[in-house]
Amino acid sequence: MTDGPGIHVAARPDWSCRACGQEWPCIVRKRQLKYLYQGNPIGLENQLHLLLRQAREELPALTNEELAERFVHWSERPLSASRNPDRSWS
């Protein structure tokens, strides 16, 4: 699978990306979320914490630390540069 056109949403309950098959949020969705919430980091954090709470129930094998890194902590760091986040939106 590629990160080409497609809607990068979570396939639940395993939380994989429907478009590229990677763990969700995949890198494309992370870029999209950063773009959508630019100037509103609190809004992004609130949304990610909501998703974290939902994922906690569906991914019981992951520790709280693993869930926090996957769903929230990435947003506190810059993502690798390169592509425009909306390039792969459909």
Coordinates of C-alpha atoms in Angstrom, one line a residue:
M1 CA 0.0 0.0 0.0
T2 CA 1.1 3.6 -0.6
D3 CA 0.4 6.9 0.9
G4 CA -1.2 8.1 -2.2
P5 CA -4.8 9.2 -2.6
G6 CA -7.1 7.9 0.0
I7 CA -8.8 8.8 3.2
H8 CA -6.3 8.1 6.0
V9 CA -8.8 7.1 8.7
A10 CA -8.5 4.4 11.4
A11 CA -9.9 0.9 10.7
R12 CA -11.1 -0.1 14.1
P13 CA -10.7 -1.9 16.4
D14 CA -7.1 -2.6 15.4
W15 CA -6.4 1.1 14.6
S16 CA -4.7 0.6 11.3
C17 CA -4.9 3.1 8.5
R18 CA -7.6 2.2 5.9
A19 CA -5.5 3.9 3.1
C20 CA -2.0 2.8 3.7
G21 CA -2.2 -0.1 6.3
Q22 CA 0.2 1.5 8.7
E23 CA -0.5 2.0 12.4
W24 CA -3.0 4.8 12.8
P25 CA -2.4 7.7 12.9
C26 CA -0.1 7.1 10.0
I27 CA 2.5 9.7 8.9
V28 CA 0.1 11.1 6.3
R29 CA -2.7 11.6 8.8
K30 CA -0.3 13.1 11.3
R31 CA 0.7 15.7 8.7
Q32 CA -2.9 16.3 7.8
L33 CA -3.8 16.8 11.5
K34 CA -0.9 19.2 12.1
Y35 CA -2.0 21.2 9.0
L36 CA -5.7 21.2 10.0
Y37 CA -4.9 22.3 13.6
Q38 CA -2.1 24.8 12.8
G39 CA -2.6 27.7 15.2
N40 CA -4.7 25.5 17.5
P41 CA -2.4 23.2 19.4
I42 CA -4.9 22.8 22.3
G43 CA -7.6 21.7 19.9
L44 CA -5.3 19.1 18.4
E45 CA -4.2 17.9 21.8
N46 CA -7.9 17.6 22.9
Q47 CA -8.8 15.6 19.8
L48 CA -5.8 13.3 20.2
H49 CA -6.6 12.6 23.9
L50 CA -10.2 11.7 22.9
L51 CA -8.8 9.2 20.3
L52 CA -6.3 7.9 22.9
R53 CA -9.2 7.1 25.3
Q54 CA -11.1 5.3 22.6
A55 CA -8.0 3.3 21.5
R56 CA -7.1 2.3 25.1
E57 CA -10.3 0.2 25.2
E58 CA -9.6 -1.4 21.8
L59 CA -5.8 -1.9 22.1
P60 CA -5.5 -3.5 25.6
A61 CA -2.1 -5.1 24.7
L62 CA -0.5 -1.7 24.5
T63 CA 0.8 0.1 27.6
N64 CA -0.3 3.6 28.5
E65 CA 3.2 4.8 27.4
E66 CA 2.9 3.1 24.0
L67 CA -0.6 4.5 23.5
A68 CA 0.5 8.0 24.5
E69 CA 3.4 8.0 22.1
R70 CA 1.3 6.7 19.3
F71 CA -1.7 9.0 19.7
V72 CA -0.4 12.1 21.5
H73 CA 3.3 12.7 22.0
W74 CA 4.1 12.8 18.3
S75 CA 2.1 16.0 18.0
E76 CA 4.6 17.8 20.4
R77 CA 7.5 17.3 17.9
P78 CA 8.0 18.5 14.4
L79 CA 7.3 15.9 11.8
S80 CA 9.9 15.2 9.1
A81 CA 9.8 17.8 6.4
S82 CA 9.1 17.3 2.8
R83 CA 5.6 17.0 1.4
N84 CA 2.6 19.3 1.6
P85 CA 0.2 17.5 4.0
D86 CA -2.8 18.0 1.7
R87 CA -1.0 16.4 -1.3
S88 CA -2.4 13.0 -0.5
W89 CA -5.9 14.1 0.5
S90 CA -8.7 12.8 -1.6

